[in-house]
Coordinates of N, CA, C and O in Angstrom, one line a residue:
X132 N 0.9 -1.2 0.0 CA 0.0 0.0 0.0 C 0.9 1.2 0.0 O 1.8 1.3 0.8
X133 N 0.7 2.2 -0.9 CA 1.5 3.4 -1.0 C 0.8 4.5 -0.3 O -0.4 4.8 -0.4
X134 N 1.6 5.3 0.5 CA 1.1 6.4 1.2 C 1.1 7.7 0.2 O 0.6 8.7 0.6
X135 N 1.7 7.6 -1.0 CA 1.8 8.7 -1.9 C 0.5 9.3 -2.1 O -0.5 8.6 -2.5
X136 N 0.4 10.7 -2.0 CA -0.8 11.4 -2.3 C -0.9 12.7 -1.5 O 0.0 13.0 -0.7
X137 N -2.0 13.5 -1.8 CA -2.2 14.7 -1.1 C -3.5 14.5 -0.2 O -4.4 13.9 -0.7
X138 N -3.4 14.9 1.0 CA -4.5 14.7 2.0 C -4.8 16.0 2.7 O -4.0 16.8 3.0
X139 N -6.2 16.2 2.8 CA -6.6 17.4 3.5 C -7.2 17.1 4.8 O -8.0 16.1 5.0
X140 N -6.8 17.9 5.8 CA -7.3 17.6 7.2 C -8.8 17.8 7.2 O -9.3 18.8 6.8
X141 N -9.5 16.8 7.8 CA -10.9 16.8 7.9 C -11.3 17.3 9.3 O -12.2 18.0 9.5
X142 N -10.6 16.7 10.3 CA -10.9 17.1 11.7 C -9.7 16.7 12.6 O -8.9 15.9 12.2
X143 N -9.7 17.3 13.7 CA -8.7 17.0 14.7 C -9.3 17.0 16.1 O -10.2 17.8 16.4
X144 N -8.7 16.2 17.0 CA -9.2 16.1 18.4 C -8.0 16.4 19.3 O -6.9 16.0 19.1
X145 N -8.3 17.2 20.3 CA -7.4 17.6 21.4 C -6.2 18.5 20.9 O -5.1 18.4 21.5
X146 N -6.4 19.2 19.8 CA -5.3 20.0 19.3 C -4.8 21.1 20.3 O -3.7 21.2 20.6
X147 N -5.8 21.8 20.9 CA -5.4 22.9 21.8 C -4.7 22.4 23.1 O -3.5 22.8 23.3
X148 N -5.2 21.4 23.8 CA -4.5 20.9 25.0 C -3.1 20.3 24.6 O -2.1 20.4 25.4
X149 N -3.1 19.6 23.5 CA -1.8 19.0 23.1 C -0.7 20.0 22.8 O 0.4 19.9 23.2
X150 N -1.1 21.0 22.0 CA -0.2 22.1 21.7 C 0.3 22.9 22.9 O 1.4 23.3 23.0
X151 N -0.6 23.1 23.9 CA -0.2 23.7 25.1 C 0.8 22.9 25.9 O 1.8 23.4 26.4
X152 N 0.6 21.5 25.9 CA 1.5 20.6 26.5 C 2.9 20.7 25.8 O 3.9 20.5 26.5
X153 N 2.9 20.9 24.5 CA 4.2 21.0 23.8 C 4.9 22.4 24.0 O 6.0 22.5 23.7
X154 N 4.1 23.3 24.6 CA 4.7 24.6 25.0 C 4.5 25.7 23.9 O 5.2 26.7 24.0
X155 N 3.6 25.5 23.0 CA 3.3 26.5 22.0 C 2.6 27.7 22.7 O 1.7 27.5 23.5
X156 N 2.9 28.9 22.2 CA 2.2 30.1 22.8 C 0.7 30.1 22.4 O 0.4 29.6 21.3
X157 N -0.1 30.6 23.3 CA -1.6 30.6 23.1 C -2.0 31.2 21.8 O -2.9 30.7 21.1
X158 N -1.3 32.3 21.4 CA -1.7 33.0 20.1 C -1.5 32.1 18.9 O -2.3 32.0 18.0
X159 N -0.4 31.3 18.9 CA -0.1 30.4 17.8 C -1.1 29.3 17.8 O -1.6 28.8 16.8
X160 N -1.5 28.8 19.0 CA -2.5 27.7 19.1 C -3.8 28.2 18.5 O -4.5 27.5 17.7
X161 N -4.3 29.4 18.9 CA -5.5 29.9 18.4 C -5.5 30.1 16.9 O -6.5 29.9 16.2
X162 N -4.4 30.6 16.4 CA -4.3 30.8 14.9 C -4.3 29.5 14.2 O -4.9 29.4 13.1
X163 N -3.6 28.5 14.8 CA -3.4 27.2 14.1 C -4.6 26.3 14.1 O -4.7 25.4 13.3
X164 N -5.5 26.4 15.1 CA -6.5 25.4 15.3 C -7.5 25.3 14.2 O -8.1 24.2 14.0
X165 N -7.8 26.4 13.5 CA -8.8 26.4 12.4 C -8.3 26.5 11.0 O -9.0 26.6 10.1
X166 N -6.9 26.5 10.9 CA -6.4 26.6 9.6 C -6.5 25.3 8.8 O -6.4 24.2 9.3
X167 N -6.7 25.5 7.5 CA -6.7 24.3 6.6 C -5.3 23.7 6.5 O -4.3 24.5 6.5
X168 N -5.2 22.4 6.6 CA -3.9 21.8 6.5 C -3.9 20.7 5.4 O -4.8 19.9 5.3
X169 N -2.9 20.8 4.6 CA -2.7 19.8 3.5 C -1.4 19.1 3.7 O -0.4 19.7 3.9
X170 N -1.5 17.8 3.7 CA -0.3 17.0 3.8 C 0.0 16.3 2.4 O -0.9 15.7 1.8
X171 N 1.2 16.4 1.9 CA 1.6 15.7 0.7 C 2.7 14.7 1.1 O 3.6 15.1 1.7
X172 N 2.4 13.5 0.7 CA 3.4 12.4 1.0 C 3.9 11.8 -0.3 O 3.0 11.5 -1.2
X173 N 5.2 11.6 -0.4 CA 5.7 10.9 -1.5 C 6.5 9.7 -1.0 O 7.4 9.9 -0.2
X174 N 6.1 8.5 -1.4 CA 6.8 7.3 -0.9 C 7.5 6.7 -2.1 O 6.9 6.4 -3.1
X175 N 8.8 6.4 -1.9 CA 9.6 5.7 -2.9 C 10.3 4.6 -2.2 O 11.4 4.7 -1.6
X176 N 9.6 3.4 -2.2 CA 10.1 2.3 -1.4 C 10.1 2.6 0.0 O 9.0 2.9 0.6
X177 N 11.3 2.6 0.7 CA 11.3 2.9 2.1 C 11.6 4.4 2.4 O 11.7 4.8 3.6
X178 N 11.8 5.2 1.4 CA 12.0 6.6 1.6 C 10.8 7.4 1.4 O 10.0 7.2 0.5
X179 N 10.6 8.3 2.4 CA 9.4 9.1 2.4 C 9.8 10.6 2.5 O 10.7 11.0 3.1
X180 N 9.0 11.4 1.8 CA 9.1 12.9 1.9 C 7.7 13.4 2.2 O 6.7 13.0 1.5
X181 N 7.6 14.1 3.3 CA 6.3 14.7 3.7 C 6.4 16.2 3.7 O 7.3 16.7 4.2
X182 N 5.3 16.8 3.2 CA 5.2 18.3 3.2 C 3.9 18.6 3.8 O 2.8 18.2 3.2
X183 N 3.9 19.3 4.9 CA 2.6 19.7 5.6 C 2.5 21.2 5.5 O 3.4 21.9 6.0
X184 N 1.4 21.7 4.8 CA 1.2 23.1 4.7 C 0.0 23.5 5.5 O -1.1 22.9 5.3
X185 N 0.2 24.3 6.5 CA -0.9 24.8 7.3 C -0.9 26.3 7.3 O 0.1 26.9 7.8
X186 N -1.9 26.9 6.6 CA -1.8 28.4 6.4 C -0.6 28.7 5.6 O -0.4 28.1 4.5
X187 N 0.3 29.6 6.1 CA 1.5 30.0 5.4 C 2.7 29.1 5.9 O 3.8 29.3 5.4
X188 N 2.5 28.3 6.9 CA 3.6 27.5 7.4 C 3.8 26.2 6.7 O 2.8 25.5 6.5
X189 N 5.0 25.9 6.2 CA 5.3 24.7 5.5 C 6.4 23.9 6.3 O 7.4 24.4 6.6
X190 N 6.1 22.6 6.6 CA 7.1 21.8 7.3 C 7.3 20.6 6.3 O 6.4 19.8 6.0
X191 N 8.6 20.5 5.9 CA 9.0 19.4 5.0 C 10.0 18.5 5.7 O 10.9 18.9 6.3
X192 N 9.7 17.2 5.7 CA 10.6 16.2 6.3 C 10.8 15.0 5.4 O 10.0 14.7 4.5
X193 N 12.0 14.5 5.5 CA 12.4 13.3 4.7 C 12.9 12.3 5.7 O 13.7 12.6 6.6
X194 N 12.5 11.0 5.5 CA 13.0 9.9 6.3 C 13.0 8.6 5.5 O 12.3 8.5 4.6
X195 N 13.8 7.7 6.0 CA 13.9 6.3 5.4 C 13.5 5.4 6.6 O 14.1 5.5 7.7
X196 N 12.6 4.4 6.3 CA 12.2 3.4 7.3 C 13.4 2.7 7.8 O 14.3 2.3 7.1
X197 N 13.5 2.7 9.2 CA 14.6 1.9 9.9 C 15.9 2.7 10.0 O 16.8 2.2 10.6
X198 N 16.0 3.9 9.5 CA 17.2 4.7 9.6 C 17.0 6.0 10.4 O 15.9 6.6 10.3
X199 N 18.0 6.4 11.1 CA 17.8 7.6 11.9 C 17.7 8.8 10.9 O 18.5 8.9 10.0
X200 N 16.8 9.7 11.2 CA 16.6 10.9 10.4 C 16.3 12.0 11.3 O 15.8 11.9 12.4
X201 N 16.5 13.3 10.8 CA 16.1 14.4 11.6 C 14.9 15.0 11.0 O 14.8 15.2 9.8
X202 N 13.9 15.2 11.8 CA 12.6 15.8 11.4 C 12.2 17.0 12.2 O 12.7 17.2 13.3
X203 N 11.4 17.8 11.6 CA 10.9 19.0 12.3 C 9.5 18.7 12.9 O 8.6 18.2 12.1
X204 N 9.3 19.0 14.1 CA 8.1 18.7 14.8 C 7.1 19.9 14.5 O 7.4 20.9 14.0
X205 N 5.8 19.7 15.0 CA 4.8 20.7 14.8 C 5.1 22.0 15.5 O 4.7 23.1 15.0
X206 N 6.0 22.0 16.5 CA 6.3 23.2 17.2 C 7.6 23.8 16.7 O 8.1 24.8 17.3
X207 N 8.2 23.3 15.6 CA 9.4 23.8 15.0 C 10.7 23.2 15.4 O 11.7 23.4 14.9
X208 N 10.6 22.4 16.5 CA 11.8 21.8 17.1 C 12.3 20.6 16.1 O 11.5 19.9 15.6
X209 N 13.6 20.6 15.9 CA 14.2 19.5 15.1 C 14.7 18.4 16.0 O 15.3 18.6 17.0
X210 N 14.3 17.1 15.7 CA 14.6 16.0 16.5 C 15.0 14.8 15.6 O 14.7 14.7 14.5
X211 N 15.8 13.9 16.2 CA 16.3 12.7 15.5 C 15.3 11.6 15.9 O 15.0 11.4 17.0
X212 N 14.9 10.8 14.9 CA 13.9 9.7 15.1 C 14.3 8.6 14.1 O 15.0 8.8 13.2
X213 N 13.8 7.4 14.5 CA 13.8 6.2 13.6 C 12.4 5.8 13.4 O 11.7 5.5 14.3
X214 N 11.9 5.9 12.2 CA 10.5 5.5 11.8 C 10.5 4.1 11.4 O 11.3 3.6 10.6
X215 N 9.6 3.3 12.0 CA 9.4 1.9 11.6 C 8.1 1.7 10.9 O 7.2 2.5 11.1
X216 N 8.0 0.7 10.1 CA 6.7 0.4 9.4 C 6.2 -0.9 10.0 O 6.9 -1.9 10.2
X217 N 4.9 -0.9 10.4 CA 4.2 -2.0 10.9 C 3.2 -2.4 9.8 O 2.3 -1.6 9.5
X218 N 3.3 -3.7 9.4 CA 2.4 -4.1 8.3 C 2.8 -3.3 7.1 O 3.9 -2.9 6.9
X219 N 1.8 -3.0 6.2 CA 2.1 -2.1 5.1 C 1.3 -0.8 5.1 O 1.3 -0.1 4.1
X220 N 0.8 -0.5 6.3 CA 0.0 0.8 6.3 C 0.2 1.6 7.6 O -0.6 2.5 7.9
X221 N 1.2 1.3 8.4 CA 1.4 2.0 9.7 C 2.8 2.4 9.8 O 3.7 1.6 9.7
X222 N 3.0 3.7 10.1 CA 4.4 4.3 10.4 C 4.4 4.6 11.9 O 3.5 5.3 12.3
X223 N 5.4 4.2 12.6 CA 5.4 4.3 14.0 C 6.8 4.8 14.4 O 7.8 4.4 13.9
X224 N 6.8 5.8 15.3 CA 8.1 6.3 15.9 C 7.8 6.9 17.3 O 6.7 7.2 17.7
X225 N 8.9 7.0 18.1 CA 8.9 7.6 19.4 C 9.7 8.9 19.2 O 10.8 8.9 18.8
X226 N 9.0 10.0 19.6 CA 9.7 11.3 19.6 C 9.6 12.0 20.9 O 8.6 12.3 21.4
X227 N 10.8 12.1 21.6 CA 10.9 12.8 22.9 C 9.8 12.3 23.8 O 9.1 13.2 24.4
X228 N 9.6 11.0 24.0 CA 8.6 10.5 25.0 C 7.2 10.5 24.4 O 6.3 10.2 25.2
X229 N 7.0 10.8 23.2 CA 5.7 10.8 22.5 C 5.7 9.6 21.5 O 6.7 9.5 20.8
X230 N 4.6 8.9 21.4 CA 4.5 7.9 20.4 C 3.6 8.5 19.3 O 2.6 9.0 19.5
X231 N 4.2 8.3 18.1 CA 3.5 8.9 16.9 C 3.2 7.7 16.0 O 4.0 6.9 15.6
X232 N 1.9 7.6 15.5 CA 1.4 6.6 14.6 C 0.7 7.2 13.5 O -0.2 8.1 13.7
X233 N 1.1 6.9 12.3 CA 0.4 7.4 11.1 C -0.1 6.1 10.4 O 0.7 5.3 10.0
X234 N -1.4 6.1 10.2 CA -2.0 4.9 9.7 C -2.9 5.2 8.4 O -3.7 6.2 8.5
X235 N -2.6 4.5 7.4 CA -3.4 4.7 6.1 C -4.4 3.6 5.9 O -4.1 2.4 6.0
X236 N -5.7 4.0 5.8 CA -6.8 3.1 5.5 C -7.5 3.6 4.3 O -8.3 4.6 4.4
X237 N -7.3 3.0 3.1 CA -8.0 3.5 1.9 C -7.5 4.9 1.6 O -6.3 5.1 1.4
X238 N -8.5 5.8 1.6 CA -8.1 7.2 1.3 C -8.0 8.1 2.5 O -8.1 9.3 2.4
X239 N -7.9 7.5 3.7 CA -7.9 8.2 4.9 C -6.6 7.9 5.7 O -6.2 6.8 5.8
X240 N -6.0 9.0 6.1 CA -4.8 8.9 7.0 C -5.1 9.4 8.4 O -5.7 10.5 8.5
X241 N -4.9 8.6 9.4 CA -5.1 9.0 10.8 C -3.7 9.1 11.4 O -3.0 8.2 11.4
X242 N -3.5 10.3 12.0 CA -2.2 10.6 12.6 C -2.5 10.8 14.1 O -3.4 11.6 14.5
X243 N -1.9 9.9 14.9 CA -2.2 9.9 16.4 C -0.8 10.1 17.1 O 0.1 9.4 16.8
X244 N -0.8 11.1 18.0 CA 0.4 11.4 18.8 C 0.0 11.3 20.2 O -1.0 12.0 20.6
X245 N 0.7 10.5 21.0 CA 0.3 10.3 22.4 C 1.5 10.7 23.3 O 2.6 10.3 23.1
X246 N 1.1 11.6 24.3 CA 2.1 12.1 25.3 C 1.5 11.9 26.6 O 0.5 12.6 26.9
X247 N 1.9 10.9 27.4 CA 1.3 10.7 28.7 C -0.2 10.2 28.5 O -0.4 9.3 27.7
X248 N -1.1 10.9 29.1 CA -2.5 10.5 28.9 C -3.2 11.5 27.9 O -4.5 11.5 27.8
X249 N -2.5 12.2 27.2 CA -3.0 13.2 26.2 C -2.8 12.7 24.8 O -1.6 12.3 24.4
X250 N -3.8 12.6 23.9 CA -3.7 12.1 22.6 C -4.2 13.2 21.6 O -5.3 13.6 21.7
X251 N -3.4 13.5 20.6 CA -3.8 14.3 19.5 C -4.1 13.4 18.3 O -3.3 12.6 18.0
X252 N -5.3 13.6 17.8 CA -5.7 12.8 16.6 C -6.1 13.7 15.5 O -6.9 14.7 15.7
X253 N -5.5 13.5 14.3 CA -5.8 14.3 13.1 C -6.2 13.3 12.0 O -5.4 12.3 11.7
X254 N -7.3 13.5 11.4 CA -7.8 12.7 10.3 C -7.9 13.5 9.0 O -8.5 14.5 8.9
X255 N -7.2 12.9 8.0 CA -7.1 13.6 6.7 C -7.6 12.6 5.6 O -7.4 11.4 5.7
X256 N -8.2 13.2 4.5 CA -8.7 12.4 3.4 C -7.9 12.8 2.1 O -7.5 14.0 2.0
X257 N -7.7 11.8 1.3 CA -7.0 12.0 0.0 C -7.8 13.0 -0.9 O -9.0 12.9 -0.9
X258 N -7.1 13.9 -1.5 CA -7.8 14.9 -2.4 C -7.3 14.7 -3.8 O -6.3 14.1 -4.0

């Protein structure tokens, strides 16, 4: 199953409390919560390039399954991660004590990030 495609954010759960826990300023949280978000994913075998455009902010990351890569998080911080693939439709990694899971089901991508007992869930559809 290929992740390649463009996906538009349909809805998200717990965005505000999760961003507060990450330490984002309140004005950025309020600006970001209602912005349209488009994710573009290009998969070439085990190599991925993701570009997430939210309003005027663009975050581009590249990683290869099973290899250490540096990625930029939602709050702008750059961190080193190793992304693993489970089955043929789940990307899983641990980022600074948070578990990140990206799951593709048909034309829907569900991105779940868990930190302690707080979970951010973002659901996007292929466009």
